[in-house]
Amino acid sequence: MPLSDEGNLWIQARNGDRKAFARLFDLHASALYRFASRLLGPGPDAEDVVQDVLLSMLQHDKFDPSRGSLRTYLFGAVRNQALKRQRVVLEELSPFVPSREATPDQEMARLQTSSALATAIKALPWSQREVLLLVHYEDLSLKEVAEVLELELAAVKSRLHRAREGLRIILQPLLVPKGDRR
Amino acid sequence: MNDSQLDSALNDLPQPLLPAGLRDRTLAAFDQRRPKVRHLPRLYRWIGLAAAGLCVVIFAATMGAFQIQDTPRTWEIYRLEDGNVFAVKTVFHPTSLSTWLSFFTFERESGMREGQYQQIFHLRLTGLRLGYRVKPQAAGDGTYNLIFSKAVNPPAVFASIPPHPAVKVEEPFVLGTSETGFYTCFIISRNGVNLPECEPPPKRAMVHVSQTSITKGPFVAHVYRPVARLTRHLKISELRLGDWYAESQAQLSTEELRTPR
């Protein structure tokens, strides 16, 4: 099987090519950090996970192009690293950036929703949260998520469904129009 | 709360941004941990090329030196205890990177027969064998071995060479070739060898010179012409050791030619 461009980059970086490593970092670090920070909370832990995953190639390269893409391999590695840490920190997510076009009332409502959503996501069980994050925020297909988590496709679908149902229950009061709350 | 409302809410969640400095820190860590020998293969290639070039130069110089030193114009003469005589010469050819071993065999005792000549053997030796000599040795069963006396340790038997039964020679002797009636001869001394390279080997004539003293003339050449069934005896009074001899230079007379010595 011919190696993809990313597969070649990976091999070059593993052999010490700095430019190849920087290219891989630029391609994947943002998504990996997003995923890690939403699993562990933003901060040093998420940064360490991203760094460790990318530098792990120099010590023990387990990437096998025949088993999947580099992207799914990296997400799986981040997930495993995060699991090892086992520190689910319920911290605030990144600072909220208000929209310039929204009115103050709308911004307040949006802030409340976002905070509630962030809290709700962190309150989800780990197995549901990682599926939801990969599908909704990293645009991985269900099949790719199954590769990352080494699960059956049906299990991925089931976890995603339960995650969405849980969020729906938590967020329902916030999304109901004020006039309906009586 | 329907699916679109939930998706909309999920999309409102802010995206965590990659921390500033993480890229630089990660690259710095990569620099510290990456293999440091990645440029060495290229260096090794240059070293290898330089070494190969040097080897070629040394090889060419060595070949040239051996070509000069180790391509004797003289023959090594070995007189064995059973009376047989071998003349051996090795020549290295740089173009073919091989050494050719040429040798003659002679039987000393029984005299030369009319119309026959000794055989010249040319053997191509495998590999580079420079600066060696080959010494014949009687095997005791009527055959002879050529043994490397140098550059092969221990000396190895190279070939088993049967003596040529038809060639008889008295020393010193002269070899000649004749396809056009023009003889080229060379005198072989008692203590050394000065034989021409006979190519092609003599097929139709043989010149044989004998003498009573190496320092005094006259030399007597016995010429055998198998076609004419004529034995000619030449008296060559002015022939010096190492000189080429041609029929035109010999002062032949029919009388002399027809008078057996």
Coordinates of C-alpha atoms in Angstrom, one line a residue:
Chain A
M1 CA 0.0 0.0 0.0
P2 CA 1.5 3.3 -1.0
L3 CA 2.0 5.8 1.8
S4 CA 0.0 8.9 1.9
D5 CA 1.7 12.3 2.0
E6 CA 1.0 12.4 5.7
G7 CA 2.4 9.0 6.1
N8 CA 5.6 10.1 4.4
L9 CA 5.7 13.2 6.6
W10 CA 5.4 11.0 9.6
I11 CA 8.3 8.9 8.5
Q12 CA 10.5 11.9 7.8
A13 CA 9.7 13.5 11.1
R14 CA 10.4 10.2 12.9
N15 CA 13.8 10.2 11.2
G16 CA 14.5 13.7 12.6
D17 CA 13.3 16.0 9.9
R18 CA 12.3 19.2 11.7
K19 CA 10.3 20.6 8.8
A20 CA 8.2 17.5 8.4
F21 CA 7.5 17.6 12.1
A22 CA 6.5 21.3 12.0
R23 CA 4.2 20.5 9.1
L24 CA 2.5 17.7 11.0
F25 CA 2.1 20.0 14.0
D26 CA 0.4 22.7 11.9
L27 CA -1.9 20.1 10.4
H28 CA -3.1 18.4 13.5
A29 CA -2.1 20.2 16.7
S30 CA -5.2 22.5 16.8
A31 CA -7.7 19.7 16.5
L32 CA -5.8 17.5 18.9
Y33 CA -5.6 20.3 21.4
R34 CA -9.4 21.0 21.1
F35 CA -10.2 17.4 21.7
A36 CA -7.8 17.1 24.6
S37 CA -8.9 20.3 26.2
R38 CA -12.5 19.3 26.0
L39 CA -11.7 15.9 27.5
L40 CA -9.4 17.2 30.3
G41 CA -10.1 20.9 30.4
P42 CA -7.9 23.5 28.9
G43 CA -4.5 24.0 30.4
P44 CA -1.2 22.3 30.9
D45 CA -2.7 18.8 30.9
A46 CA -4.1 19.2 27.4
E47 CA -0.9 20.8 26.1
D48 CA 1.1 18.0 27.6
V49 CA -1.1 15.4 25.9
V50 CA -0.7 17.0 22.5
Q51 CA 3.0 17.3 22.9
D52 CA 3.5 13.8 24.2
V53 CA 1.4 12.3 21.4
L54 CA 3.4 14.1 18.7
L55 CA 6.7 13.4 20.2
S56 CA 6.0 9.8 20.9
M57 CA 7.0 9.1 17.3
L58 CA 10.6 9.4 18.3
Q59 CA 10.4 6.7 20.9
H60 CA 7.8 4.2 20.0
D61 CA 6.1 4.6 16.7
K62 CA 2.9 2.6 16.6
F63 CA 1.3 4.2 13.6
D64 CA 0.4 1.7 11.0
P65 CA -0.9 3.2 7.7
S66 CA -2.6 0.0 6.9
R67 CA -4.9 0.3 9.9
G68 CA -6.2 3.8 9.3
S69 CA -5.4 7.4 8.7
L70 CA -2.8 9.4 10.6
R71 CA -5.7 11.6 11.8
T72 CA -7.6 8.8 13.5
Y73 CA -4.4 7.4 14.9
L74 CA -3.5 10.7 16.5
F75 CA -7.0 11.2 18.0
G76 CA -6.8 7.7 19.4
A77 CA -3.4 8.5 20.9
V78 CA -4.8 11.7 22.5
R79 CA -7.8 9.9 23.9
N80 CA -5.5 7.2 25.4
Q81 CA -3.2 9.7 26.9
A82 CA -6.1 11.6 28.4
L83 CA -7.5 8.4 29.8
K84 CA -4.2 7.6 31.4
R85 CA -4.3 10.9 33.2
Q86 CA -7.8 10.2 34.4
R87 CA -8.3 13.7 35.6
V88 CA -11.6 15.0 34.5
V89 CA -11.3 18.6 35.6
L90 CA -14.4 20.5 35.6
E91 CA -12.9 23.8 34.7
E92 CA -14.1 26.6 32.6
L93 CA -13.6 26.3 28.9
S94 CA -11.8 29.0 26.9
P95 CA -12.8 32.6 27.5
F96 CA -16.1 33.4 25.9
V97 CA -15.8 35.8 23.0
P98 CA -19.0 37.9 22.6
S99 CA -20.4 38.4 19.2
R100 CA -20.3 42.1 18.1
E101 CA -23.6 41.9 16.3
A102 CA -25.7 40.5 19.2
T103 CA -27.6 42.6 21.6
P104 CA -26.7 42.5 25.3
D105 CA -29.7 40.3 26.1
Q106 CA -28.8 37.9 23.3
E107 CA -25.2 37.8 24.5
M108 CA -26.3 37.1 28.1
A109 CA -28.6 34.3 26.9
R110 CA -25.9 32.8 24.7
L111 CA -23.3 33.0 27.5
Q112 CA -25.7 31.2 29.8
T113 CA -26.3 28.5 27.2
S114 CA -22.6 28.1 26.4
S115 CA -21.7 27.8 30.1
A116 CA -24.5 25.4 30.7
L117 CA -23.5 23.4 27.6
A118 CA -19.9 23.2 28.6
T119 CA -20.9 22.1 32.0
A120 CA -23.3 19.6 30.6
I121 CA -20.7 18.1 28.3
K122 CA -18.3 17.7 31.1
A123 CA -21.0 16.1 33.2
L124 CA -21.5 13.4 30.5
P125 CA -19.9 10.0 31.1
W126 CA -16.4 9.8 29.6
S127 CA -17.5 7.2 27.0
Q128 CA -20.3 9.4 25.7
R129 CA -18.4 12.6 25.9
E130 CA -15.5 11.4 23.7
V131 CA -17.9 10.2 21.0
L132 CA -19.8 13.5 21.1
L133 CA -16.7 15.6 20.9
L134 CA -15.2 13.6 18.0
V135 CA -18.4 13.6 16.0
H136 CA -19.6 17.1 16.6
Y137 CA -16.5 19.2 17.0
E138 CA -13.8 17.3 15.0
D139 CA -16.1 16.2 12.2
L140 CA -15.0 12.6 12.3
S141 CA -17.4 10.1 10.7
L142 CA -18.9 7.4 12.8
K143 CA -16.6 4.9 11.2
E144 CA -13.6 7.0 12.0
V145 CA -14.7 7.3 15.6
A146 CA -15.1 3.6 15.8
E147 CA -11.5 3.3 14.6
V148 CA -10.3 5.9 17.1
L149 CA -12.1 4.3 20.0
E150 CA -11.7 0.7 18.7
L151 CA -15.4 0.1 19.0
E152 CA -18.1 -1.4 16.9
L153 CA -20.0 1.1 14.8
A154 CA -23.2 0.2 16.6
A155 CA -21.6 1.1 19.9
V156 CA -20.5 4.4 18.6
K157 CA -24.0 5.2 17.4
S158 CA -25.5 4.2 20.7
R159 CA -23.1 6.3 22.8
L160 CA -23.7 9.3 20.6
H161 CA -27.5 8.9 20.9
R162 CA -27.2 8.7 24.7
A163 CA -24.9 11.7 24.8
R164 CA -27.3 13.8 22.8
E165 CA -30.3 12.7 24.9
G166 CA -28.4 13.6 28.1
L167 CA -27.6 17.1 26.7
R168 CA -31.1 17.6 25.6
I169 CA -32.4 16.9 29.1
I170 CA -29.8 19.3 30.7
L171 CA -30.3 22.1 28.2
Q172 CA -34.1 21.9 27.8
P173 CA -34.9 24.5 30.5
L174 CA -32.4 27.0 29.0
L175 CA -33.7 26.7 25.4
V176 CA -37.3 27.0 26.2
P177 CA -38.6 30.6 25.4
K178 CA -39.2 32.7 28.5
G179 CA -42.9 33.1 27.8
D180 CA -43.4 29.3 28.1
R181 CA -41.9 29.1 31.6
R182 CA -44.8 29.1 33.9
Chain B
M1 CA -35.8 20.5 22.2
N2 CA -35.3 19.1 18.7
D3 CA -32.1 18.0 17.0
S4 CA -31.6 21.3 15.2
Q5 CA -31.9 23.3 18.4
L6 CA -29.4 20.9 20.1
D7 CA -27.0 21.2 17.1
S8 CA -27.3 25.0 17.2
A9 CA -26.5 25.0 20.9
L10 CA -23.5 22.7 20.4
N11 CA -22.2 25.0 17.7
D12 CA -22.3 28.0 20.1
L13 CA -19.7 26.3 22.3
P14 CA -16.5 28.3 21.9
Q15 CA -13.6 26.6 20.3
P16 CA -10.5 26.2 22.5
L17 CA -7.6 27.9 20.8
L18 CA -4.1 26.4 20.6
P19 CA -2.1 28.1 23.3
A20 CA 0.5 30.5 22.1
G21 CA 4.0 29.0 22.5
L22 CA 2.9 25.4 22.4
R23 CA 4.3 25.1 18.9
D24 CA 7.6 26.5 19.8
R25 CA 7.9 24.4 22.9
T26 CA 7.0 21.3 21.0
L27 CA 9.5 22.0 18.3
A28 CA 12.2 22.7 20.8
A29 CA 11.4 19.4 22.5
F30 CA 11.5 17.7 19.1
D31 CA 15.0 19.2 18.5
Q32 CA 16.2 17.8 21.7
R33 CA 14.9 14.3 21.2
R34 CA 15.3 13.8 17.4
P35 CA 18.0 11.6 16.0
K36 CA 21.1 13.6 15.6
V37 CA 22.8 11.4 13.0
R38 CA 20.4 12.2 10.2
H39 CA 23.1 13.9 8.1
L40 CA 25.7 11.3 8.6
P41 CA 24.6 9.0 5.8
R42 CA 25.3 11.8 3.3
L43 CA 28.7 12.3 4.9
Y44 CA 29.3 8.6 4.7
R45 CA 28.5 8.7 1.0
W46 CA 31.1 11.4 0.4
I47 CA 33.6 9.5 2.4
G48 CA 32.9 6.3 0.5
L49 CA 33.2 8.1 -2.8
A50 CA 36.5 9.6 -1.9
A51 CA 37.8 6.3 -0.6
A52 CA 36.7 4.6 -3.8
G53 CA 38.4 7.2 -5.9
L54 CA 41.5 6.9 -3.9
C55 CA 41.4 3.1 -4.3
V56 CA 41.1 3.5 -8.1
V57 CA 44.1 5.8 -8.2
I58 CA 46.1 3.4 -6.0
F59 CA 45.0 0.5 -8.1
A60 CA 45.9 2.1 -11.4
A61 CA 49.3 3.1 -10.0
T62 CA 49.9 -0.3 -8.7
M63 CA 48.8 -1.9 -12.0
G64 CA 51.2 0.4 -13.8
A65 CA 54.0 -0.5 -11.5
F66 CA 53.4 -4.2 -11.8
Q67 CA 53.0 -3.9 -15.5
I68 CA 56.5 -2.4 -15.6
Q69 CA 58.0 -4.6 -13.0
D70 CA 56.1 -7.8 -13.3
T71 CA 56.0 -8.2 -17.0
P72 CA 59.3 -9.9 -17.6
R73 CA 60.7 -10.0 -21.1
T74 CA 62.7 -12.9 -19.9
W75 CA 61.6 -16.3 -19.1
E76 CA 62.2 -18.3 -16.0
I77 CA 63.9 -21.5 -16.9
Y78 CA 63.6 -24.5 -14.7
R79 CA 65.6 -27.5 -15.3
L80 CA 64.2 -30.4 -13.4
E81 CA 66.1 -33.4 -12.1
D82 CA 64.6 -35.7 -14.7
G83 CA 66.2 -33.6 -17.4
N84 CA 63.1 -31.8 -18.6
V85 CA 63.2 -28.0 -19.1
F86 CA 60.4 -25.6 -18.5
A87 CA 60.4 -22.0 -19.6
V88 CA 57.8 -20.0 -17.7
K89 CA 56.7 -16.5 -17.9
T90 CA 53.7 -14.7 -16.4
V91 CA 52.3 -11.5 -17.9
F92 CA 49.6 -9.4 -16.3
H93 CA 47.3 -7.6 -18.6
P94 CA 45.7 -4.6 -16.9
T95 CA 43.0 -4.3 -19.6
S96 CA 41.6 -7.7 -18.8
L97 CA 42.6 -7.6 -15.2
S98 CA 44.0 -11.1 -15.5
T99 CA 47.3 -12.8 -15.6
W100 CA 48.4 -15.0 -18.4
L101 CA 50.8 -17.7 -17.7
S102 CA 52.9 -18.9 -20.6
F103 CA 55.3 -21.8 -20.5
F104 CA 57.2 -24.2 -22.7
T105 CA 58.1 -27.7 -22.0
F106 CA 61.2 -29.3 -23.3
E107 CA 62.8 -32.7 -23.0
R108 CA 66.4 -32.3 -22.9
E109 CA 67.8 -35.8 -23.3
S110 CA 66.4 -37.4 -26.4
G111 CA 67.1 -34.7 -29.0
M112 CA 64.7 -32.9 -31.3
R113 CA 62.8 -34.7 -33.9
E114 CA 62.2 -33.4 -37.4
G115 CA 59.1 -31.5 -38.0
Q116 CA 58.0 -31.1 -34.5
Y117 CA 58.0 -28.3 -32.1
Q118 CA 57.4 -27.7 -28.5
Q119 CA 54.0 -26.5 -27.3
I120 CA 53.4 -23.1 -25.9
F121 CA 50.8 -23.0 -23.3
H122 CA 48.8 -19.9 -22.5
L123 CA 46.7 -20.2 -19.4
R124 CA 44.5 -17.4 -18.1
L125 CA 44.7 -17.2 -14.3
T126 CA 41.7 -16.2 -12.4
G127 CA 41.8 -13.2 -10.2
L128 CA 44.5 -10.7 -9.6
R129 CA 47.7 -12.5 -9.0
L130 CA 50.5 -10.1 -9.1
G131 CA 54.2 -10.6 -8.5
Y132 CA 54.2 -14.3 -8.3
R133 CA 56.4 -16.9 -10.0
V134 CA 55.4 -20.3 -11.1
K135 CA 57.6 -23.2 -10.6
P136 CA 57.3 -26.6 -12.3
Q137 CA 57.6 -29.6 -10.2
A138 CA 57.7 -33.3 -11.3
A139 CA 54.8 -35.1 -9.8
G140 CA 56.6 -38.4 -10.1
D141 CA 54.0 -40.0 -12.3
G142 CA 55.2 -38.6 -15.6
T143 CA 53.3 -35.3 -15.1
Y144 CA 54.3 -32.0 -13.9
N145 CA 52.7 -29.5 -11.6
L146 CA 53.0 -25.8 -11.7
I147 CA 53.3 -24.4 -8.3
F148 CA 52.9 -20.9 -7.2
S149 CA 56.0 -19.9 -5.5
K150 CA 54.9 -16.5 -4.4
A151 CA 51.7 -14.6 -3.5
V152 CA 49.9 -17.8 -2.7
N153 CA 50.5 -19.2 0.7
P154 CA 50.7 -22.1 1.1
P155 CA 51.9 -22.8 -2.4
A156 CA 49.2 -24.5 -4.3
V157 CA 49.2 -26.9 -7.2
F158 CA 47.9 -25.1 -10.1
A159 CA 47.8 -27.6 -12.9
S160 CA 49.1 -30.9 -13.9
I161 CA 51.0 -30.6 -17.1
P162 CA 52.2 -33.5 -19.1
P163 CA 55.5 -33.0 -20.7
H164 CA 55.5 -32.6 -24.4
P165 CA 56.8 -35.9 -25.8
A166 CA 57.9 -34.7 -29.2
V167 CA 60.1 -31.7 -28.3
K168 CA 63.7 -32.3 -27.8
V169 CA 66.1 -29.5 -27.3
E170 CA 69.7 -29.0 -26.6
E171 CA 70.7 -26.0 -24.6
P172 CA 71.2 -23.3 -25.5
F173 CA 68.5 -23.2 -28.1
V174 CA 66.7 -20.9 -30.4
L175 CA 63.1 -20.8 -31.1
G176 CA 61.9 -19.6 -34.5
T177 CA 58.8 -18.9 -36.3
S178 CA 58.4 -19.2 -40.0
E179 CA 55.4 -18.7 -42.0
T180 CA 57.0 -16.6 -44.8
G181 CA 60.4 -18.1 -44.8
F182 CA 61.7 -15.4 -42.5
Y183 CA 63.1 -16.7 -39.3
T184 CA 63.2 -14.9 -36.1
C185 CA 65.5 -16.4 -33.5
F186 CA 66.6 -15.6 -30.1
I187 CA 69.5 -17.0 -28.2
I188 CA 68.9 -18.6 -24.8
S189 CA 71.9 -18.4 -22.5
R190 CA 72.9 -21.0 -20.1
N191 CA 72.2 -19.0 -17.0
G192 CA 69.4 -16.9 -18.2
V193 CA 66.6 -16.8 -20.6
N194 CA 66.0 -14.6 -23.6
L195 CA 63.1 -16.1 -25.5
P196 CA 60.8 -14.2 -27.8
E197 CA 57.1 -14.5 -27.3
C198 CA 56.2 -16.8 -30.1
E199 CA 52.9 -15.9 -31.4
P200 CA 51.6 -17.8 -33.1
P201 CA 53.5 -20.7 -31.9
P202 CA 55.8 -22.1 -34.5
K203 CA 53.9 -24.4 -36.8
R204 CA 56.1 -25.1 -39.7
A205 CA 59.7 -24.6 -38.7
M206 CA 61.9 -24.8 -35.8
V207 CA 65.4 -23.3 -35.4
H208 CA 67.6 -24.9 -33.0
V209 CA 71.0 -23.5 -32.1
S210 CA 73.6 -25.3 -30.2
Q211 CA 77.0 -24.3 -29.1
T212 CA 79.9 -25.7 -27.2
S213 CA 80.6 -22.6 -25.2
I214 CA 78.3 -19.8 -24.2
T215 CA 81.0 -17.2 -24.7
K216 CA 82.4 -18.4 -27.9
G217 CA 81.0 -19.0 -31.3
P218 CA 80.2 -20.3 -33.6
F219 CA 76.6 -21.1 -32.9
V220 CA 75.0 -23.8 -34.8
A221 CA 71.4 -23.6 -35.7
H222 CA 69.4 -26.6 -36.7
V223 CA 66.4 -25.6 -38.8
Y224 CA 63.6 -28.1 -39.3
R225 CA 61.3 -27.6 -42.2
P226 CA 58.6 -30.2 -42.0
V227 CA 57.1 -29.3 -45.3
A228 CA 60.4 -29.6 -47.2
R229 CA 61.5 -32.6 -45.2
L230 CA 64.8 -30.9 -45.1
T231 CA 67.1 -30.5 -42.2
R232 CA 69.3 -27.5 -42.5
H233 CA 72.2 -26.7 -40.3
L234 CA 73.2 -23.1 -39.9
K235 CA 76.4 -21.8 -38.7
I236 CA 76.0 -18.5 -37.1
S237 CA 79.3 -17.1 -36.1
E238 CA 78.4 -13.5 -35.2
L239 CA 75.2 -14.1 -33.3
R240 CA 75.2 -12.5 -29.9
L241 CA 73.2 -13.5 -26.9
G242 CA 69.9 -11.7 -27.0
D243 CA 70.1 -10.8 -30.7
W244 CA 67.3 -11.4 -33.0
Y245 CA 68.3 -13.5 -35.9
A246 CA 66.8 -13.5 -39.3
E247 CA 67.5 -15.7 -42.2
S248 CA 68.6 -12.8 -44.3
Q249 CA 71.3 -12.1 -41.7
A250 CA 72.5 -15.6 -41.6
Q251 CA 75.2 -16.5 -44.0
L252 CA 73.7 -19.7 -45.3
S253 CA 75.0 -21.9 -48.0
T254 CA 73.4 -24.9 -49.5
E255 CA 76.5 -26.8 -48.6
E256 CA 76.1 -25.9 -45.0
L257 CA 72.5 -26.6 -45.0
R258 CA 72.8 -30.1 -46.4
T259 CA 75.6 -31.1 -44.1
P260 CA 74.5 -32.6 -40.9
R261 CA 76.5 -31.5 -38.0

